[in-house]
Coordinates of C-alpha atoms and ligand atoms in Angstrom, one line a residue:
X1 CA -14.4 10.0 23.8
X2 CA -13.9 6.0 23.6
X3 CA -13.2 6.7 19.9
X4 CA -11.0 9.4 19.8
X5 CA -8.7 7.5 22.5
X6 CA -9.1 4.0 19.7
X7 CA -8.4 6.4 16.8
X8 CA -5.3 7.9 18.2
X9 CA -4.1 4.2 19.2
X10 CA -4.7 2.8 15.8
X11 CA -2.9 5.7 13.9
X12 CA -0.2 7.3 16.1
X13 CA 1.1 4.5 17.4
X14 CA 0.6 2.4 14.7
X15 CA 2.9 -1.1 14.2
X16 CA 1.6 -4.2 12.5
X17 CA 4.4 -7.0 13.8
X18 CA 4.8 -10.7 11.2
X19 CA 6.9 -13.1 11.8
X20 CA 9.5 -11.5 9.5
X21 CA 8.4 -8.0 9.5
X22 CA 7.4 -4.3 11.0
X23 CA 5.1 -2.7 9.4
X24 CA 4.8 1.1 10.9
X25 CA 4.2 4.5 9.0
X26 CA 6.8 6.2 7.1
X27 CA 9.4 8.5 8.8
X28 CA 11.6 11.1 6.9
X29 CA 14.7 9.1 8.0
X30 CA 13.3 6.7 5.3
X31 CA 13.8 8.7 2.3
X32 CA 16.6 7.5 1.1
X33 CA 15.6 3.8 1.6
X34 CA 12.4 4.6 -0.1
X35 CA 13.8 6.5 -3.1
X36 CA 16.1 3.4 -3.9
X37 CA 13.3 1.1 -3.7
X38 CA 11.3 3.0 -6.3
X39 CA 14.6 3.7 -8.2
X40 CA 14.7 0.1 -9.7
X41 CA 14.2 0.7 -13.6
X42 CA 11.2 -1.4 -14.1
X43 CA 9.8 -0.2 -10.6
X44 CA 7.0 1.4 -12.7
X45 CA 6.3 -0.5 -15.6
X46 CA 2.7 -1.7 -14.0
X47 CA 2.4 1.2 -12.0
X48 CA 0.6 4.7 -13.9
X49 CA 2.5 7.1 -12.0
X50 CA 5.4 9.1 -12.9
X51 CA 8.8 7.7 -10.2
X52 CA 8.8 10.7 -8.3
X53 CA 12.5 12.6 -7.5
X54 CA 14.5 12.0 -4.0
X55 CA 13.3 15.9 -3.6
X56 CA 9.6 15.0 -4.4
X57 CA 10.2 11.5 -2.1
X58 CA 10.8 13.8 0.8
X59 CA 7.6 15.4 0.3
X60 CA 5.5 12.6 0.1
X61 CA 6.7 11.3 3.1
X62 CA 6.2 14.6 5.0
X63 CA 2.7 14.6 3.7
X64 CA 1.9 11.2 4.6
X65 CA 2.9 12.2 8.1
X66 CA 0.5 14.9 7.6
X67 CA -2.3 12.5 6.4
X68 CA -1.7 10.1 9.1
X69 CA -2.3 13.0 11.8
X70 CA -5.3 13.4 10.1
X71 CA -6.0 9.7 9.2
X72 CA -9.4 8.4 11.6
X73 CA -11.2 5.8 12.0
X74 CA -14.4 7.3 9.7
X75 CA -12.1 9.0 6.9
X76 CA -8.2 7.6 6.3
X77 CA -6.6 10.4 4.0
X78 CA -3.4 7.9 3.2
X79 CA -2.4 5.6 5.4
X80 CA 1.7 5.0 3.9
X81 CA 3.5 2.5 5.9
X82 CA 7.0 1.4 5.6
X83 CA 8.5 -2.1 5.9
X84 CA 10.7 -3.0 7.4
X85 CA 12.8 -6.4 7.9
X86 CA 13.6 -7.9 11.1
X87 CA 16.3 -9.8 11.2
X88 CA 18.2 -6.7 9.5
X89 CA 16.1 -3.5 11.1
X90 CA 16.1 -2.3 7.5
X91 CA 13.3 -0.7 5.3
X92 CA 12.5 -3.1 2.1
X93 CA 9.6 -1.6 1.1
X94 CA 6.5 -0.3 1.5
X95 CA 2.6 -0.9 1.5
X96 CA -0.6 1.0 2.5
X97 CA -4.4 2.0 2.4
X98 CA -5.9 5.0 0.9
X99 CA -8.8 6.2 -1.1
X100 CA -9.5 4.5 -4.5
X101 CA -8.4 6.9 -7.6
X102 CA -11.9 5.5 -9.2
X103 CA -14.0 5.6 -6.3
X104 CA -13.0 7.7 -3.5
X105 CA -15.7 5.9 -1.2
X106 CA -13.7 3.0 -1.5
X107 CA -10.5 2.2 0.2
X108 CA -7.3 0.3 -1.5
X109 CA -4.3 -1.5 -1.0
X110 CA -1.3 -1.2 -2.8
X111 CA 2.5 -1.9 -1.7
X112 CA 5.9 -2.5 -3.4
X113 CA 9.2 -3.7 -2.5
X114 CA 13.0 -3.6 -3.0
X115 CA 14.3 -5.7 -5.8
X116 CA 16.7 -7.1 -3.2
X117 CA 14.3 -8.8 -1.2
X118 CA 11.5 -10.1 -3.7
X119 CA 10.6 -14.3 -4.1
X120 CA 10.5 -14.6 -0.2
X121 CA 6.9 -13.7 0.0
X122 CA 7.9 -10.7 2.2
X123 CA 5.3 -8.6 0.1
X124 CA 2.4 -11.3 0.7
X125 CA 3.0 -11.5 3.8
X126 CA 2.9 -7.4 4.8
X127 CA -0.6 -7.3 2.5
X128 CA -2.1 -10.1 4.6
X129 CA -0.8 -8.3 7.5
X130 CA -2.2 -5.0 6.1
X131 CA -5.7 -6.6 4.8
X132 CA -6.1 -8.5 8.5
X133 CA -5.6 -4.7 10.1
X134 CA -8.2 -3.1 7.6
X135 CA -10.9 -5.5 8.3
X136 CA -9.8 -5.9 12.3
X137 CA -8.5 -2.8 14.0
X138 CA -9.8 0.1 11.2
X139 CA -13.0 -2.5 10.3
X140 CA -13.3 -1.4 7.0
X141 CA -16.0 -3.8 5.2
X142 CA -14.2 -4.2 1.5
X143 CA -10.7 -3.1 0.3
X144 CA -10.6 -3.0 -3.1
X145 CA -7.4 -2.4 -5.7
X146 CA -6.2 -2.8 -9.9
X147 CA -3.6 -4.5 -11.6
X148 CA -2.5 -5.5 -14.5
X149 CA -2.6 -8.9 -15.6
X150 CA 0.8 -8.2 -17.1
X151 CA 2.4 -8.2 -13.6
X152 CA 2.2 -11.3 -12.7
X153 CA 4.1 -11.5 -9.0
X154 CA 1.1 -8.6 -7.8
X155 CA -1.5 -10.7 -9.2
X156 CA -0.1 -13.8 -7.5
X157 CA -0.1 -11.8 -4.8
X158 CA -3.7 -10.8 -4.3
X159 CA -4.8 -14.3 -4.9
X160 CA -2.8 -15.3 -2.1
X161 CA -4.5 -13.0 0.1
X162 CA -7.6 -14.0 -1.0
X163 CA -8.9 -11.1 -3.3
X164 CA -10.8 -11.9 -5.9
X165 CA -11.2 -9.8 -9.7
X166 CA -14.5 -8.6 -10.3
X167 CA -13.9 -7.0 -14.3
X168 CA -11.6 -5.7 -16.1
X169 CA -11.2 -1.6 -16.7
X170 CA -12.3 -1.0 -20.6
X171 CA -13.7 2.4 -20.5
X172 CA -12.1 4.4 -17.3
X173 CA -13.0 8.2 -17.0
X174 CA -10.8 10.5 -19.5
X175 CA -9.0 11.7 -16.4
X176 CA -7.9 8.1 -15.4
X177 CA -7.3 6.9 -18.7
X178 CA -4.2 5.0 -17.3
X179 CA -6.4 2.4 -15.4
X180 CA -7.3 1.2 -18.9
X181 CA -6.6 -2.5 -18.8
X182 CA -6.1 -3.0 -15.4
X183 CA -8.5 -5.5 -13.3
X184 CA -10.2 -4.8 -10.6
X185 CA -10.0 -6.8 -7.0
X186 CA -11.6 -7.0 -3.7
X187 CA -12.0 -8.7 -0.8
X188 CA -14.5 -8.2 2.3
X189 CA -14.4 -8.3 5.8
Ligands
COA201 C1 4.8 -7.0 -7.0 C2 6.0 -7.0 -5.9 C3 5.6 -6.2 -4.7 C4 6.1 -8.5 -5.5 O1 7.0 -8.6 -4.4 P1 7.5 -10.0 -3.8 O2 8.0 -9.7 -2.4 O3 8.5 -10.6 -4.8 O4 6.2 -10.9 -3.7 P2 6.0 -12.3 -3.0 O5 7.3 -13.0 -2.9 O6 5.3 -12.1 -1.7 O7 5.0 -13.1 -4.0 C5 5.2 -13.1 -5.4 C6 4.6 -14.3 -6.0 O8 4.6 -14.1 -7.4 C7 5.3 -15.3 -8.0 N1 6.0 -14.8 -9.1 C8 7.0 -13.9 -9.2 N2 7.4 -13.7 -10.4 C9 6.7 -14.5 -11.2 C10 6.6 -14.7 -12.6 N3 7.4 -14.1 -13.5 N4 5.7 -15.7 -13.0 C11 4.9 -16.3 -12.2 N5 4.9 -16.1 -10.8 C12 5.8 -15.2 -10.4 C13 6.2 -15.7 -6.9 O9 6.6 -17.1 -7.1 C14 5.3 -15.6 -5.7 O10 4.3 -16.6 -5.6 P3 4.4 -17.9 -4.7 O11 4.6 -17.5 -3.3 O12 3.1 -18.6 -4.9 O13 5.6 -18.6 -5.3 C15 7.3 -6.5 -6.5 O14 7.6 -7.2 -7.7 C16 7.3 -5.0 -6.8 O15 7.6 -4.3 -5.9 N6 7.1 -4.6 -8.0 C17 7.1 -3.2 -8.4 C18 5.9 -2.4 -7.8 C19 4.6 -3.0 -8.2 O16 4.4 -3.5 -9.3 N7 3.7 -3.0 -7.2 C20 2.3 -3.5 -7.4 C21 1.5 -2.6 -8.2 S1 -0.1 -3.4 -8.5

């Protein structure tokens, strides 16, 4: 019973507060905001996805609504959180934790933010936030994630917040062949 009042708390009413930012879960409102933040041309460059329609945006956002429903303390489907800046009220971007394409025992962190507001280590900040919540409120043990050395600002990034790269991905599974060349990163609690 204690855990099912904690697990609603820590999902439903979810909001990570910085100095400079809310971090809460995504809302449909947001789908614009989000489509033009994933819009900027070199948005994917590092990223082995395919940039997703504003229809397809929508949907994502509806299911992460979904997920985070779902989303407890012993299993997190997708936790998708928006940011959003203070000082303006406005969604920059957006971060989260969800299961590890590799290794779906494992739980990782990505995020990615508006071309607008990048250099004012907005993005560090939010994925310091986000790690601090893992560890604290959800106490996950490791979060884990890949990057390519190529992108250099993410990188930067999780050295600031203290992950560390274990290897390199040479050989991934056929069905993840776009992880080839990334690195791999973690951090524990
Ligand atoms: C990666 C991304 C989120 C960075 O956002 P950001 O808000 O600019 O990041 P921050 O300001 O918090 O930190 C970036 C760091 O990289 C540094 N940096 C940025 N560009 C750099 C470059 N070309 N060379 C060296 N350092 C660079 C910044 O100086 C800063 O480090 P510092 O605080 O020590 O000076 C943003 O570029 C993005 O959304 N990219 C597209 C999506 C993406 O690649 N996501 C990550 C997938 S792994």
């Amino acid at each position: 019973m204690e855990s099912e009042i904690e697990n609603h708390t820590t999902f439903k009413n979810l909001l990570i507060e910085t100095e400079r930012l809310i971090i809460r879960p995504y809302q449909l409102e947001d789908t614009k905001d989000l489509f033009n933040t994933i819009s900027e041309p070199n948005f994917y460059d590092y990223i082995p996805e395919t940039p997703p329609t504003i229809k397809e945006v929508e949907e994502i956002i509806q299911w992460s609504m979904d997920c985070n429903n779902k989303n407890t303390l012993e299993k997190i489907y997708k936790l998708n959180l928006g940011i959003i800046l203070k000082e303006s009220n406005c969604f920059i971007g957006f971060c989260g934790l969800g299961p590890y394409d590799l290794d779906s025992t494992k739980i990782e962190i990505y995020y990615g933010l508006n071309i607008d507001f990048r250099g004012r280590g907005l993005t560090t900040e939010a994925a310091k936030a986000l790690v601090n919540f893992g560890f604290f409120t959800l106490r996950l043990d490791e979060i884990v994630t890949t990057v390519f050395p190529q992108n250099v600002p993410s990188v930067r990034i999780l050295e600031k917040i203290g992950m560390t790269k274990q290897y390199s991905i040479i050989s991934p599974p056929k069905e993840h062949i776009d992880f080839k060349g990334m690195d791999y990163y973690t951090i524990t609690r």
